[in-house]
């Protein structure tokens, strides 16, 4: 074949050359070699190349139809669309096949002399090779972009799986911590209740009246302690499930403080309490039951860790957009390493004896959940004066009306 008088482009094929490498039969590849059925693997492997060939055929038909209707100087862009389709859909090698087929089809159908692989004009030869070069570069770029995109939706899938595994591990850790906390914290009051009840049953008639009353008071106190832990666990479950219902009402803060102090004294608090409410303080729109639980947990935390002779101050004041409530004590304060974690679940600061104290470590986490549900905020400050003391400050917005 020749390119008119001076240029020739030869395209040769060998009919007997196999298109695919043929493996010799009966070759032992070891016990791990598994051959895929040809009826399944070959058609699936050939499918991208068949679709790429079909795309070039469609581009050829489209080009012929366009040139029959309108005189166009160049239809090579149609073939580039076929190459882009093959690269974006199937990757690099089917796109390279589409590039080669586009090169041949464009030469055969659209370059003079038609229906021949000869090229008569030099500029036509240049256009042909420019098409081939652009097609190959386009297929390489598009194929790489496709591979990168595939690697990215894969990385995203792996990241999602990692997050799922981490979430499951965290849920398992929380469950195990909760079970360990419950088994430890419930055992002590239950043992006290069982011991007092056994003593009353076995020796009740022979015990003096003060001893019997002391045992009964012990049963009552430990039962109330258990009841508080159960309520905290239920509240934490509702907070985490997003099922905490807020039934807002207008609350008198002084009455709220008085109830909280009375409850603490009834439960045996030996600390001194001071209530300071700003004169003319407006009512607060909040859930009274949940706010009672917030103050009970904060005061209980202070009585547990600040010491039996400390002073606890409950203070309330108004700001332009919120009502500020605080519970403060003059005890040893919160350790600096514990301060950023006081509102996390199962966090319990060590007391003077070195143990982690009573309770399940959920009290302050529940307080934060309830305050957040009111669209408020809470902060822990320590030390407050002379290197001692701790203060928990709650800001409740006043813009929301009760429903």
mmCIF file of C-alpha atoms in Angstrom:
data_model
loop_
_atom_site.group_PDB
_atom_site.id
_atom_site.type_symbol
_atom_site.label_atom_id
_atom_site.label_comp_id
_atom_site.label_asym_id
_atom_site.label_seq_id
_atom_site.Cartn_x
_atom_site.Cartn_y
_atom_site.Cartn_z
ATOM 1 C CA UNK A 1 0.000 0.000 0.000
ATOM 2 C CA UNK A 2 1.172 3.555 -0.667
ATOM 3 C CA UNK A 3 0.204 7.130 0.225
ATOM 4 C CA UNK A 4 -0.362 8.548 -3.271
ATOM 5 C CA UNK A 5 2.885 9.342 -5.076
ATOM 6 C CA UNK A 6 5.215 9.702 -2.139
ATOM 7 C CA UNK A 7 3.663 8.454 1.130
ATOM 8 C CA UNK A 8 2.793 4.922 2.113
ATOM 9 C CA UNK A 9 1.217 3.553 5.235
ATOM 10 C CA UNK A 10 1.272 -0.207 5.585
ATOM 11 C CA UNK A 11 -1.142 -2.005 7.898
ATOM 12 C CA UNK A 12 -0.527 -5.722 8.045
ATOM 13 C CA UNK A 13 -2.058 -8.482 10.081
ATOM 14 C CA UNK A 14 -1.149 -12.120 10.416
ATOM 15 C CA UNK A 15 -4.166 -14.335 10.113
ATOM 16 C CA UNK A 16 -2.548 -17.252 11.886
ATOM 17 C CA UNK A 17 -1.323 -15.256 14.884
ATOM 18 C CA UNK A 18 -3.459 -15.927 17.978
ATOM 19 C CA UNK A 19 -5.203 -12.965 19.556
ATOM 20 C CA UNK A 20 -4.805 -14.377 23.086
ATOM 21 C CA UNK A 21 -1.848 -16.274 24.635
ATOM 22 C CA UNK A 22 -2.533 -20.002 24.502
ATOM 23 C CA UNK A 23 -1.432 -21.997 27.544
ATOM 24 C CA UNK A 24 -0.049 -25.442 26.851
ATOM 25 C CA UNK A 25 -2.441 -28.194 27.889
ATOM 26 C CA UNK A 26 -1.933 -30.532 30.817
ATOM 27 C CA UNK A 27 0.478 -28.226 32.612
ATOM 28 C CA UNK A 28 0.576 -28.948 36.314
ATOM 29 C CA UNK A 29 0.258 -25.614 38.146
ATOM 30 C CA UNK A 30 0.208 -27.099 41.618
ATOM 31 C CA UNK A 31 -2.660 -27.830 43.986
ATOM 32 C CA UNK A 32 -3.587 -24.144 44.386
ATOM 33 C CA UNK A 33 -4.206 -23.439 40.698
ATOM 34 C CA UNK A 34 -7.921 -23.039 40.015
ATOM 35 C CA UNK A 35 -9.053 -22.649 36.397
ATOM 36 C CA UNK A 36 -12.077 -20.493 35.751
ATOM 37 C CA UNK A 37 -14.641 -21.990 33.404
ATOM 38 C CA UNK A 38 -14.074 -20.565 29.926
ATOM 39 C CA UNK A 39 -17.797 -20.054 29.425
ATOM 40 C CA UNK A 40 -17.761 -17.629 32.356
ATOM 41 C CA UNK A 41 -14.352 -15.896 32.284
ATOM 42 C CA UNK A 42 -13.732 -15.233 28.585
ATOM 43 C CA UNK A 43 -17.019 -13.559 27.650
ATOM 44 C CA UNK A 44 -16.773 -11.395 30.716
ATOM 45 C CA UNK A 45 -13.191 -10.429 29.914
ATOM 46 C CA UNK A 46 -14.032 -9.682 26.272
ATOM 47 C CA UNK A 47 -17.112 -7.597 27.058
ATOM 48 C CA UNK A 48 -15.238 -4.250 27.512
ATOM 49 C CA UNK A 49 -13.434 -4.695 24.203
ATOM 50 C CA UNK A 50 -16.671 -5.595 22.408
ATOM 51 C CA UNK A 51 -18.362 -2.471 23.784
ATOM 52 C CA UNK A 52 -15.379 -0.329 22.815
ATOM 53 C CA UNK A 53 -15.522 -1.709 19.267
ATOM 54 C CA UNK A 54 -19.255 -1.002 19.156
ATOM 55 C CA UNK A 55 -18.614 2.572 20.293
ATOM 56 C CA UNK A 56 -16.168 3.125 17.412
ATOM 57 C CA UNK A 57 -18.674 1.586 14.984
ATOM 58 C CA UNK A 58 -21.374 3.936 16.241
ATOM 59 C CA UNK A 59 -18.981 6.895 15.897
ATOM 60 C CA UNK A 60 -18.269 5.843 12.291
ATOM 61 C CA UNK A 61 -21.965 5.618 11.431
ATOM 62 C CA UNK A 62 -22.605 8.967 13.096
ATOM 63 C CA UNK A 63 -19.765 10.551 11.144
ATOM 64 C CA UNK A 64 -21.043 9.149 7.845
ATOM 65 C CA UNK A 65 -24.549 10.419 8.534
ATOM 66 C CA UNK A 66 -23.263 13.875 9.457
ATOM 67 C CA UNK A 67 -21.036 14.185 6.384
ATOM 68 C CA UNK A 68 -23.903 13.096 4.160
ATOM 69 C CA UNK A 69 -26.116 15.847 5.533
ATOM 70 C CA UNK A 70 -23.590 18.652 6.030
ATOM 71 C CA UNK A 71 -20.148 19.240 4.598
ATOM 72 C CA UNK A 72 -17.812 19.003 7.576
ATOM 73 C CA UNK A 73 -14.070 19.600 7.385
ATOM 74 C CA UNK A 74 -13.291 17.200 10.267
ATOM 75 C CA UNK A 75 -15.267 14.565 12.162
ATOM 76 C CA UNK A 76 -12.419 13.326 14.348
ATOM 77 C CA UNK A 77 -14.175 14.687 17.491
ATOM 78 C CA UNK A 78 -16.838 12.015 17.078
ATOM 79 C CA UNK A 79 -14.175 9.326 17.398
ATOM 80 C CA UNK A 80 -12.712 11.033 20.453
ATOM 81 C CA UNK A 81 -16.120 10.678 22.097
ATOM 82 C CA UNK A 82 -15.957 6.929 21.498
ATOM 83 C CA UNK A 83 -12.458 6.803 23.023
ATOM 84 C CA UNK A 84 -13.607 8.810 26.055
ATOM 85 C CA UNK A 85 -16.559 6.461 26.545
ATOM 86 C CA UNK A 86 -14.306 3.395 26.465
ATOM 87 C CA UNK A 87 -11.764 4.951 28.856
ATOM 88 C CA UNK A 88 -14.314 6.220 31.355
ATOM 89 C CA UNK A 89 -16.377 3.039 31.309
ATOM 90 C CA UNK A 90 -13.832 0.243 30.913
ATOM 91 C CA UNK A 91 -10.333 1.602 31.561
ATOM 92 C CA UNK A 92 -7.076 1.967 29.672
ATOM 93 C CA UNK A 93 -6.779 -1.126 27.472
ATOM 94 C CA UNK A 94 -10.276 -1.024 25.935
ATOM 95 C CA UNK A 95 -9.663 2.695 25.333
ATOM 96 C CA UNK A 96 -6.405 1.942 23.520
ATOM 97 C CA UNK A 97 -8.276 -0.533 21.327
ATOM 98 C CA UNK A 98 -10.855 2.184 20.614
ATOM 99 C CA UNK A 99 -8.014 4.571 19.721
ATOM 100 C CA UNK A 100 -6.527 2.121 17.212
ATOM 101 C CA UNK A 101 -9.911 1.341 15.668
ATOM 102 C CA UNK A 102 -10.745 5.058 15.459
ATOM 103 C CA UNK A 103 -7.429 5.636 13.677
ATOM 104 C CA UNK A 104 -8.241 2.977 11.085
ATOM 105 C CA UNK A 105 -11.908 3.902 10.660
ATOM 106 C CA UNK A 106 -11.160 7.606 10.266
ATOM 107 C CA UNK A 107 -8.530 6.779 7.643
ATOM 108 C CA UNK A 108 -10.730 4.317 5.776
ATOM 109 C CA UNK A 109 -13.999 6.273 5.688
ATOM 110 C CA UNK A 110 -13.110 9.959 5.912
ATOM 111 C CA UNK A 111 -9.648 10.579 4.364
ATOM 112 C CA UNK A 112 -9.113 10.740 0.634
ATOM 113 C CA UNK A 113 -8.926 8.357 -1.127
ATOM 114 C CA UNK A 114 -11.973 6.889 0.609
ATOM 115 C CA UNK A 115 -12.311 3.183 1.407
ATOM 116 C CA UNK A 116 -8.571 2.797 1.384
ATOM 117 C CA UNK A 117 -5.802 3.031 3.910
ATOM 118 C CA UNK A 118 -3.804 5.240 1.562
ATOM 119 C CA UNK A 119 -3.332 8.953 2.349
ATOM 120 C CA UNK A 120 -3.012 11.318 -0.618
ATOM 121 C CA UNK A 121 -2.268 14.622 1.098
ATOM 122 C CA UNK A 122 0.387 15.386 3.730
ATOM 123 C CA UNK A 123 -1.978 17.434 5.878
ATOM 124 C CA UNK A 124 -4.384 14.498 5.937
ATOM 125 C CA UNK A 125 -1.560 12.296 7.234
ATOM 126 C CA UNK A 126 -0.824 14.878 9.927
ATOM 127 C CA UNK A 127 -4.504 15.033 10.932
ATOM 128 C CA UNK A 128 -4.611 11.238 11.103
ATOM 129 C CA UNK A 129 -1.639 10.955 13.412
ATOM 130 C CA UNK A 130 -2.834 13.884 15.520
ATOM 131 C CA UNK A 131 -6.099 11.987 15.986
ATOM 132 C CA UNK A 132 -4.173 8.899 17.038
ATOM 133 C CA UNK A 133 -1.979 10.839 19.462
ATOM 134 C CA UNK A 134 -4.898 12.730 20.986
ATOM 135 C CA UNK A 135 -6.918 9.516 21.268
ATOM 136 C CA UNK A 136 -4.101 7.667 23.029
ATOM 137 C CA UNK A 137 -3.436 10.553 25.422
ATOM 138 C CA UNK A 138 -7.147 10.953 26.096
ATOM 139 C CA UNK A 139 -7.560 7.260 26.792
ATOM 140 C CA UNK A 140 -4.572 7.271 29.146
ATOM 141 C CA UNK A 141 -5.800 10.316 31.073
ATOM 142 C CA UNK A 142 -9.405 9.161 31.233
ATOM 143 C CA UNK A 143 -8.351 5.641 32.182
ATOM 144 C CA UNK A 144 -6.145 6.962 34.970
ATOM 145 C CA UNK A 145 -8.958 9.199 36.195
ATOM 146 C CA UNK A 146 -11.293 6.201 36.202
ATOM 147 C CA UNK A 147 -8.796 4.122 38.152
ATOM 148 C CA UNK A 148 -8.283 6.932 40.651
ATOM 149 C CA UNK A 149 -12.039 7.358 41.027
ATOM 150 C CA UNK A 150 -12.415 3.645 41.612
ATOM 151 C CA UNK A 151 -9.622 3.712 44.178
ATOM 152 C CA UNK A 152 -11.336 6.720 45.925
ATOM 153 C CA UNK A 153 -15.320 5.251 46.239
ATOM 154 C CA UNK A 154 -12.979 1.853 47.434
ATOM 155 C CA UNK A 155 -11.145 4.039 50.030
ATOM 156 C CA UNK A 156 -14.470 5.553 51.049
ATOM 157 C CA UNK A 157 -15.957 2.083 51.419
ATOM 158 C CA UNK A 158 -13.012 0.925 53.511
ATOM 159 C CA UNK A 159 -13.230 4.081 55.636
ATOM 160 C CA UNK A 160 -16.925 3.436 56.192
ATOM 161 C CA UNK A 161 -16.202 -0.147 57.189
ATOM 162 C CA UNK A 162 -13.480 1.053 59.575
ATOM 163 C CA UNK A 163 -15.887 3.562 61.116
ATOM 164 C CA UNK A 164 -18.513 0.840 61.470
ATOM 165 C CA UNK A 165 -16.013 -1.451 63.181
ATOM 166 C CA UNK A 166 -14.868 1.370 65.461
ATOM 167 C CA UNK A 167 -18.443 2.237 66.354
ATOM 168 C CA UNK A 168 -19.169 -1.404 67.139
ATOM 169 C CA UNK A 169 -16.003 -1.652 69.232
ATOM 170 C CA UNK A 170 -16.885 1.546 71.089
ATOM 171 C CA UNK A 171 -20.410 0.287 71.723
ATOM 172 C CA UNK A 172 -18.982 -2.974 73.028
ATOM 173 C CA UNK A 173 -16.522 -1.085 75.238
ATOM 174 C CA UNK A 174 -19.309 1.092 76.642
ATOM 175 C CA UNK A 175 -21.482 -1.955 77.233
ATOM 176 C CA UNK A 176 -18.702 -3.789 79.064
ATOM 177 C CA UNK A 177 -17.860 -0.687 81.103
ATOM 178 C CA UNK A 178 -21.501 -0.202 81.979
ATOM 179 C CA UNK A 179 -21.913 -3.826 83.048
ATOM 180 C CA UNK A 180 -18.740 -3.667 85.130
ATOM 181 C CA UNK A 181 -19.863 -0.384 86.694
ATOM 182 C CA UNK A 182 -23.323 -1.720 87.486
ATOM 183 C CA UNK A 183 -21.984 -4.952 88.945
ATOM 184 C CA UNK A 184 -19.543 -3.028 91.151
ATOM 185 C CA UNK A 185 -21.700 -0.093 92.186
ATOM 186 C CA UNK A 186 -24.858 -2.096 92.805
ATOM 187 C CA UNK A 187 -23.097 -4.737 94.866
ATOM 188 C CA UNK A 188 -22.248 -2.434 97.784
ATOM 189 C CA UNK A 189 -25.746 -1.032 98.510
ATOM 190 C CA UNK A 190 -27.313 -4.430 97.867
ATOM 191 C CA UNK A 191 -24.947 -6.029 100.375
ATOM 192 C CA UNK A 192 -25.848 -3.361 102.937
ATOM 193 C CA UNK A 193 -29.573 -3.888 102.347
ATOM 194 C CA UNK A 194 -29.235 -7.663 102.594
ATOM 195 C CA UNK A 195 -27.120 -7.419 105.741
ATOM 196 C CA UNK A 196 -29.506 -5.018 107.478
ATOM 197 C CA UNK A 197 -32.560 -7.048 106.448
ATOM 198 C CA UNK A 198 -30.942 -10.288 107.674
ATOM 199 C CA UNK A 199 -30.094 -8.680 111.006
ATOM 200 C CA UNK A 200 -33.662 -7.448 111.437
ATOM 201 C CA UNK A 201 -35.071 -10.869 110.575
ATOM 202 C CA UNK A 202 -32.686 -12.870 112.789
ATOM 203 C CA UNK A 203 -32.234 -10.517 115.749
ATOM 204 C CA UNK A 204 -35.016 -7.971 115.404
ATOM 205 C CA UNK A 205 -36.794 -8.932 118.638
ATOM 206 C CA UNK A 206 -33.555 -8.789 120.674
ATOM 207 C CA UNK A 207 -32.204 -5.555 119.206
ATOM 208 C CA UNK A 208 -32.799 -2.269 121.026
ATOM 209 C CA UNK A 209 -35.057 0.244 119.334
ATOM 210 C CA UNK A 210 -32.234 2.633 118.263
ATOM 211 C CA UNK A 211 -30.374 -0.221 116.562
ATOM 212 C CA UNK A 212 -33.502 -1.335 114.712
ATOM 213 C CA UNK A 213 -34.198 2.199 113.554
ATOM 214 C CA UNK A 214 -30.589 2.551 112.418
ATOM 215 C CA UNK A 215 -30.830 -0.639 110.354
ATOM 216 C CA UNK A 216 -34.119 0.491 108.815
ATOM 217 C CA UNK A 217 -32.602 3.883 107.974
ATOM 218 C CA UNK A 218 -29.668 2.084 106.380
ATOM 219 C CA UNK A 219 -32.027 0.034 104.210
ATOM 220 C CA UNK A 220 -33.887 3.183 103.202
ATOM 221 C CA UNK A 221 -30.712 5.141 102.375
ATOM 222 C CA UNK A 222 -29.196 2.334 100.302
ATOM 223 C CA UNK A 223 -32.494 1.757 98.490
ATOM 224 C CA UNK A 224 -32.638 5.463 97.620
ATOM 225 C CA UNK A 225 -29.053 5.259 96.415
ATOM 226 C CA UNK A 226 -29.938 2.329 94.156
ATOM 227 C CA UNK A 227 -32.999 4.193 92.921
ATOM 228 C CA UNK A 228 -30.825 7.187 92.015
ATOM 229 C CA UNK A 229 -28.408 5.023 90.032
ATOM 230 C CA UNK A 230 -31.251 3.332 88.161
ATOM 231 C CA UNK A 231 -32.782 6.713 87.304
ATOM 232 C CA UNK A 232 -29.403 7.916 86.058
ATOM 233 C CA UNK A 233 -29.012 4.869 83.850
ATOM 234 C CA UNK A 234 -32.494 5.331 82.404
ATOM 235 C CA UNK A 235 -31.859 9.038 81.855
ATOM 236 C CA UNK A 236 -28.564 8.301 80.102
ATOM 237 C CA UNK A 237 -30.332 5.819 77.837
ATOM 238 C CA UNK A 238 -32.927 8.433 76.879
ATOM 239 C CA UNK A 239 -30.254 11.086 76.316
ATOM 240 C CA UNK A 240 -28.197 8.874 73.985
ATOM 241 C CA UNK A 241 -31.284 7.664 72.120
ATOM 242 C CA UNK A 242 -32.478 11.229 71.556
ATOM 243 C CA UNK A 243 -35.724 10.404 73.315
ATOM 244 C CA UNK A 244 -35.443 12.933 76.126
ATOM 245 C CA UNK A 245 -38.741 14.818 76.131
ATOM 246 C CA UNK A 246 -38.634 18.407 77.376
ATOM 247 C CA UNK A 247 -41.877 19.549 79.020
ATOM 248 C CA UNK A 248 -41.167 23.219 79.613
ATOM 249 C CA UNK A 249 -42.869 25.218 82.308
ATOM 250 C CA UNK A 250 -42.148 28.481 84.118
ATOM 251 C CA UNK A 251 -39.836 27.603 87.020
ATOM 252 C CA UNK A 252 -39.157 29.624 90.150
ATOM 253 C CA UNK A 253 -35.406 29.191 90.618
ATOM 254 C CA UNK A 254 -35.511 29.788 94.378
ATOM 255 C CA UNK A 255 -38.063 26.989 94.815
ATOM 256 C CA UNK A 256 -35.877 24.794 92.601
ATOM 257 C CA UNK A 257 -32.831 25.466 94.790
ATOM 258 C CA UNK A 258 -34.771 24.935 98.028
ATOM 259 C CA UNK A 259 -36.058 21.550 96.840
ATOM 260 C CA UNK A 260 -32.560 20.458 95.838
ATOM 261 C CA UNK A 261 -31.054 21.454 99.202
ATOM 262 C CA UNK A 262 -33.870 19.765 101.139
ATOM 263 C CA UNK A 263 -33.367 16.554 99.156
ATOM 264 C CA UNK A 264 -29.624 16.577 99.795
ATOM 265 C CA UNK A 265 -30.116 17.050 103.555
ATOM 266 C CA UNK A 266 -32.751 14.344 103.607
ATOM 267 C CA UNK A 267 -30.209 11.990 102.056
ATOM 268 C CA UNK A 268 -27.716 12.735 104.832
ATOM 269 C CA UNK A 269 -25.611 15.597 103.451
ATOM 270 C CA UNK A 270 -23.516 17.134 106.247
ATOM 271 C CA UNK A 271 -22.231 20.127 104.258
ATOM 272 C CA UNK A 272 -23.480 23.673 104.796
ATOM 273 C CA UNK A 273 -25.602 25.159 102.014
ATOM 274 C CA UNK A 274 -26.085 28.728 100.851
ATOM 275 C CA UNK A 275 -28.717 29.867 98.341
ATOM 276 C CA UNK A 276 -28.202 33.205 96.578
ATOM 277 C CA UNK A 277 -30.819 34.287 94.014
ATOM 278 C CA UNK A 278 -30.647 37.666 92.313
ATOM 279 C CA UNK A 279 -33.617 39.871 93.298
ATOM 280 C CA UNK A 280 -36.255 40.088 90.617
ATOM 281 C CA UNK A 281 -34.928 37.060 88.762
ATOM 282 C CA UNK A 282 -37.499 36.033 86.113
ATOM 283 C CA UNK A 283 -38.947 32.574 85.867
ATOM 284 C CA UNK A 284 -36.986 30.137 83.702
ATOM 285 C CA UNK A 285 -38.648 28.169 80.859
ATOM 286 C CA UNK A 286 -37.450 24.614 81.558
ATOM 287 C CA UNK A 287 -38.535 21.110 82.490
ATOM 288 C CA UNK A 288 -38.837 21.116 86.316
ATOM 289 C CA UNK A 289 -38.360 17.356 86.743
ATOM 290 C CA UNK A 290 -35.236 17.249 84.585
ATOM 291 C CA UNK A 291 -33.816 20.371 86.199
ATOM 292 C CA UNK A 292 -34.394 18.782 89.635
ATOM 293 C CA UNK A 293 -32.280 15.866 88.438
ATOM 294 C CA UNK A 294 -29.565 18.232 87.178
ATOM 295 C CA UNK A 295 -29.251 19.940 90.571
ATOM 296 C CA UNK A 296 -29.481 16.642 92.454
ATOM 297 C CA UNK A 297 -26.571 15.262 90.410
ATOM 298 C CA UNK A 298 -24.462 18.420 90.800
ATOM 299 C CA UNK A 299 -25.052 18.646 94.558
ATOM 300 C CA UNK A 300 -24.504 14.918 94.950
ATOM 301 C CA UNK A 301 -21.207 15.270 93.095
ATOM 302 C CA UNK A 302 -20.167 18.088 95.447
ATOM 303 C CA UNK A 303 -21.116 16.209 98.618
ATOM 304 C CA UNK A 304 -19.308 13.117 97.382
ATOM 305 C CA UNK A 305 -15.991 14.725 96.474
ATOM 306 C CA UNK A 306 -15.704 18.098 98.259
ATOM 307 C CA UNK A 307 -15.634 16.711 101.791
ATOM 308 C CA UNK A 308 -18.132 16.508 104.686
ATOM 309 C CA UNK A 309 -17.450 20.001 106.069
ATOM 310 C CA UNK A 310 -17.351 21.973 102.837
ATOM 311 C CA UNK A 311 -19.675 24.849 101.941
ATOM 312 C CA UNK A 312 -21.889 24.490 98.868
ATOM 313 C CA UNK A 313 -23.292 27.641 97.246
ATOM 314 C CA UNK A 314 -26.214 27.639 94.805
ATOM 315 C CA UNK A 315 -26.370 30.918 92.906
ATOM 316 C CA UNK A 316 -28.698 32.290 90.184
ATOM 317 C CA UNK A 317 -28.522 35.485 88.157
ATOM 318 C CA UNK A 318 -29.832 36.906 84.881
ATOM 319 C CA UNK A 319 -27.932 37.922 81.745
ATOM 320 C CA UNK A 320 -29.422 39.565 78.614
ATOM 321 C CA UNK A 321 -30.088 36.247 76.896
ATOM 322 C CA UNK A 322 -29.901 33.573 79.605
ATOM 323 C CA UNK A 323 -30.432 32.656 83.238
ATOM 324 C CA UNK A 324 -27.185 31.555 84.861
ATOM 325 C CA UNK A 325 -27.266 28.852 87.534
ATOM 326 C CA UNK A 326 -24.190 27.680 89.400
ATOM 327 C CA UNK A 327 -23.300 25.110 92.021
ATOM 328 C CA UNK A 328 -19.976 25.811 93.736
ATOM 329 C CA UNK A 329 -18.003 24.328 96.611
ATOM 330 C CA UNK A 330 -14.797 25.211 98.433
ATOM 331 C CA UNK A 331 -13.416 21.699 98.457
ATOM 332 C CA UNK A 332 -10.094 20.513 96.984
ATOM 333 C CA UNK A 333 -11.317 21.125 93.422
ATOM 334 C CA UNK A 334 -10.962 19.075 90.246
ATOM 335 C CA UNK A 335 -7.569 17.804 89.123
ATOM 336 C CA UNK A 336 -6.337 19.556 85.954
ATOM 337 C CA UNK A 337 -6.052 16.271 84.065
ATOM 338 C CA UNK A 338 -9.653 15.388 84.957
ATOM 339 C CA UNK A 339 -11.222 18.768 84.164
ATOM 340 C CA UNK A 340 -11.571 18.279 80.363
ATOM 341 C CA UNK A 341 -13.257 14.905 80.894
ATOM 342 C CA UNK A 342 -15.724 15.543 83.730
ATOM 343 C CA UNK A 343 -18.774 15.419 81.415
ATOM 344 C CA UNK A 344 -17.781 12.133 79.782
ATOM 345 C CA UNK A 345 -19.471 8.858 80.641
ATOM 346 C CA UNK A 346 -17.977 6.589 83.322
ATOM 347 C CA UNK A 347 -15.455 9.220 84.450
ATOM 348 C CA UNK A 348 -15.020 9.231 88.236
ATOM 349 C CA UNK A 349 -12.412 11.302 90.022
ATOM 350 C CA UNK A 350 -10.477 9.583 92.829
ATOM 351 C CA UNK A 351 -11.388 10.649 96.340
ATOM 352 C CA UNK A 352 -9.052 11.151 99.261
ATOM 353 C CA UNK A 353 -8.876 7.441 99.987
ATOM 354 C CA UNK A 354 -7.623 6.765 96.478
ATOM 355 C CA UNK A 355 -10.719 4.930 95.225
ATOM 356 C CA UNK A 356 -12.909 6.163 92.390
ATOM 357 C CA UNK A 357 -15.833 6.940 94.635
ATOM 358 C CA UNK A 358 -19.406 5.773 94.472
ATOM 359 C CA UNK A 359 -21.813 6.032 91.580
ATOM 360 C CA UNK A 360 -21.713 4.896 87.988
ATOM 361 C CA UNK A 361 -19.813 7.870 86.588
ATOM 362 C CA UNK A 362 -22.886 8.989 84.646
ATOM 363 C CA UNK A 363 -24.119 11.907 86.763
ATOM 364 C CA UNK A 364 -22.315 14.758 85.004
ATOM 365 C CA UNK A 365 -22.809 13.181 81.562
ATOM 366 C CA UNK A 366 -26.559 13.172 82.257
ATOM 367 C CA UNK A 367 -26.407 16.777 83.446
ATOM 368 C CA UNK A 368 -24.770 17.837 80.189
ATOM 369 C CA UNK A 369 -27.289 15.843 78.141
ATOM 370 C CA UNK A 370 -30.249 17.496 79.912
ATOM 371 C CA UNK A 371 -28.750 20.987 79.581
ATOM 372 C CA UNK A 372 -28.019 20.383 75.889
ATOM 373 C CA UNK A 373 -31.615 19.236 75.398
ATOM 374 C CA UNK A 374 -32.686 22.637 76.790
ATOM 375 C CA UNK A 375 -30.392 24.298 74.191
ATOM 376 C CA UNK A 376 -28.275 25.560 77.065
ATOM 377 C CA UNK A 377 -24.623 25.153 78.007
ATOM 378 C CA UNK A 378 -22.661 23.982 81.043
ATOM 379 C CA UNK A 379 -19.055 24.538 82.045
ATOM 380 C CA UNK A 380 -16.815 23.284 84.867
ATOM 381 C CA UNK A 381 -14.392 25.758 86.481
ATOM 382 C CA UNK A 382 -11.680 24.711 88.922
ATOM 383 C CA UNK A 383 -9.996 26.061 90.961
ATOM 384 C CA UNK A 384 -12.202 28.999 91.853
ATOM 385 C CA UNK A 385 -10.255 30.684 94.688
ATOM 386 C CA UNK A 386 -6.895 30.170 96.414
ATOM 387 C CA UNK A 387 -6.179 27.070 94.331
ATOM 388 C CA UNK A 388 -9.274 25.277 95.623
ATOM 389 C CA UNK A 389 -12.940 24.849 94.853
ATOM 390 C CA UNK A 390 -15.042 23.858 91.843
ATOM 391 C CA UNK A 391 -17.993 25.532 90.163
ATOM 392 C CA UNK A 392 -20.453 24.188 87.607
ATOM 393 C CA UNK A 393 -22.140 26.984 85.667
ATOM 394 C CA UNK A 394 -25.307 26.445 83.609
ATOM 395 C CA UNK A 395 -26.703 28.940 81.094
ATOM 396 C CA UNK A 396 -30.378 28.428 80.191
ATOM 397 C CA UNK A 397 -31.716 30.502 77.261
ATOM 398 C CA UNK A 398 -34.758 32.638 78.046
ATOM 399 C CA UNK A 399 -35.884 33.141 74.434
ATOM 400 C CA UNK A 400 -37.789 29.843 74.279
ATOM 401 C CA UNK A 401 -41.355 29.825 75.581
ATOM 402 C CA UNK A 402 -42.914 26.827 77.367
ATOM 403 C CA UNK A 403 -45.165 24.640 75.274
#
